[in-house]
Short mmCIF file of C-alpha atoms in Angstrom, two decimals:
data_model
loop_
_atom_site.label_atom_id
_atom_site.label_comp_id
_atom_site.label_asym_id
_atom_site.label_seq_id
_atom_site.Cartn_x
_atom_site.Cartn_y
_atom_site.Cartn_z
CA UNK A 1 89.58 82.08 100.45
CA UNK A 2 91.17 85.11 99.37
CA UNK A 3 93.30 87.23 101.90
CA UNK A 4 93.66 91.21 100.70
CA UNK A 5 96.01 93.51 102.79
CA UNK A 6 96.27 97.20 101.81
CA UNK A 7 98.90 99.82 102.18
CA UNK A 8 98.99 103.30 101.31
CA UNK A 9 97.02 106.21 101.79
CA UNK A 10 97.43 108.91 103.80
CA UNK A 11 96.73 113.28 103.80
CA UNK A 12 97.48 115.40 100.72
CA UNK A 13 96.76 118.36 99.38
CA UNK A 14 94.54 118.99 96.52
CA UNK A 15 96.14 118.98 93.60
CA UNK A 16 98.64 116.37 94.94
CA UNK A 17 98.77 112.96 94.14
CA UNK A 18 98.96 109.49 96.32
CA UNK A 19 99.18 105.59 95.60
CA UNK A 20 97.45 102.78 97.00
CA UNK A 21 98.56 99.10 97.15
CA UNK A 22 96.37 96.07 97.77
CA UNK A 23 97.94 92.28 98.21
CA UNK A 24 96.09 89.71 97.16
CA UNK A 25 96.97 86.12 98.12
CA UNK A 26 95.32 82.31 98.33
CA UNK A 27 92.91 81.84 95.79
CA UNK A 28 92.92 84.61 93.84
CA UNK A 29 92.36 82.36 90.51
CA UNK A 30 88.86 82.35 91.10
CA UNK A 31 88.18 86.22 91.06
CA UNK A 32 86.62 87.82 88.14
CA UNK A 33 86.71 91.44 89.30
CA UNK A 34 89.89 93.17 91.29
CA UNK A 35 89.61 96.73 92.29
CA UNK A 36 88.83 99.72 94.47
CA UNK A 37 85.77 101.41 96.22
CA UNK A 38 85.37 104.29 98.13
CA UNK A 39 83.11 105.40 100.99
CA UNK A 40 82.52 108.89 102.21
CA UNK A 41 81.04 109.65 105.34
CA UNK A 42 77.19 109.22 105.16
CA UNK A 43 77.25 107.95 101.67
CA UNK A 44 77.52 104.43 100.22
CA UNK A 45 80.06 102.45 99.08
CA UNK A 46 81.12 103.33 95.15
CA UNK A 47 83.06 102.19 93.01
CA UNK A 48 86.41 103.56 92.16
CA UNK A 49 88.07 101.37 89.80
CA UNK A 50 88.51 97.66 88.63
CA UNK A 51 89.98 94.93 86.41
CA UNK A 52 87.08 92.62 85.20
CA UNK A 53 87.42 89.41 84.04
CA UNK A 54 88.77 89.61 80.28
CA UNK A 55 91.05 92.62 81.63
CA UNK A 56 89.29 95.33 80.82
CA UNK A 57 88.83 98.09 83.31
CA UNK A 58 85.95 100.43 84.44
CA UNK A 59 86.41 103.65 86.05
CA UNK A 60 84.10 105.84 87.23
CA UNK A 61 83.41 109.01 86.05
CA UNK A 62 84.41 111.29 88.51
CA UNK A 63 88.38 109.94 88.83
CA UNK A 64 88.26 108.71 84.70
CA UNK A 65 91.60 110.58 83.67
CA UNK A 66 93.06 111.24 87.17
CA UNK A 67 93.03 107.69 88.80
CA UNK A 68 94.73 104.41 87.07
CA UNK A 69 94.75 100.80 88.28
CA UNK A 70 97.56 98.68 87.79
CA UNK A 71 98.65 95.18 88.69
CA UNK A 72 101.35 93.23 89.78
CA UNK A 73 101.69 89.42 88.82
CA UNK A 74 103.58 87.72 91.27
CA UNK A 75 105.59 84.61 90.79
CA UNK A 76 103.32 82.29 91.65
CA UNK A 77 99.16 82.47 91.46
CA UNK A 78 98.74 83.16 94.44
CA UNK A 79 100.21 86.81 94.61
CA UNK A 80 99.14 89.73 92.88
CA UNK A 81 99.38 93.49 93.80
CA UNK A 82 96.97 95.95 92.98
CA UNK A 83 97.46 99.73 92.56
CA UNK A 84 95.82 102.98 92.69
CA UNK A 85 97.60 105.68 90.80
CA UNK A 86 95.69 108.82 92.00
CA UNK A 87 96.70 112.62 90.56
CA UNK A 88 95.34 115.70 90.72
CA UNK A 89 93.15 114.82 93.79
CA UNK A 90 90.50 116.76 94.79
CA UNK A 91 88.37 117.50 98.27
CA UNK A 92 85.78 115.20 96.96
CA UNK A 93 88.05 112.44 96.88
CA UNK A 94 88.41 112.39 100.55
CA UNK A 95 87.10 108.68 101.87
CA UNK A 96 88.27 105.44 102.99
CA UNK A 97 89.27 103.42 100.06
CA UNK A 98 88.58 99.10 100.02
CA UNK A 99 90.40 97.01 97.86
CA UNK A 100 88.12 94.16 96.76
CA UNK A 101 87.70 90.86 94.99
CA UNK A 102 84.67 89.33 93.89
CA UNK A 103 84.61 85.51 92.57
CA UNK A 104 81.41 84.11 91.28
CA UNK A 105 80.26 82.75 94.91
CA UNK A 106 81.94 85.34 97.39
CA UNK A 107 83.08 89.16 97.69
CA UNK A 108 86.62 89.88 99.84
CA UNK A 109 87.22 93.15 101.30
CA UNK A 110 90.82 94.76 102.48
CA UNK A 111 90.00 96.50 105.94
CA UNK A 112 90.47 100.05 104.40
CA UNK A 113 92.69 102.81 104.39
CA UNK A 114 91.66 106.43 104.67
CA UNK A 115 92.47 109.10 101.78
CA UNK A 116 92.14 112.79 103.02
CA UNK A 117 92.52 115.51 100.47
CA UNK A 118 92.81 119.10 102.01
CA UNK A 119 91.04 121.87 99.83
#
């Protein structure tokens, strides 16, 4: 099992920048991909950014050049942080953003944290 808490987050103006944090702990050895998705209201789930498994990213368009993941190693395997660099934000960015972890049997999901952007 793999245990993701996030922090961050939070109302900004466009043009303004925030940063998201996401703690992964137990066995976080067996994920391939570590990242971020987004939801709007009424749309689906997309994703943001991730790590995959020979530690290459993948953005998506829309933040590619604005956004940045990063990660923390922690002492021992079973800690690492994730981050979400975000600048220049825009109104469409506004959504609640999931840190998640996907091995090759399950998918983990942090609970969420909301990300408003004021026009």
């Amino acid at each position: 099992q793999v245990q993701l808490a996030e922090s961050g987050g939070g109302s900004v103006q466009a043009g303004g920048s925030l940063r998201l944090s996401c703690s992964f702990s137990g066995n976080i050895v067996s994920l391939i991909y570590m990242g971020w998705y987004r939801q709007a209201p009424g749309r689906q789930r997309d994703l943001v950014a991730r790590f995959n498994g020979d530690r290459s990213t993948t953005y998506a368009d829309s933040v590619k050049g604005r956004f940045t993941i990063s990660r923390d190693m922690g002492e021992t395997t079973g800690e690492t942080t994730l981050h979400l660099e975000m600048n220049s934000l825009k109104a469409e960015d506004t959504a609640v953003y999931y840190c998640h972890g996907r091995s090759r049997s399950f998918t983990f999901w942090g609970q969420g944290t909301q990300v408003t952007v004021s026009a």
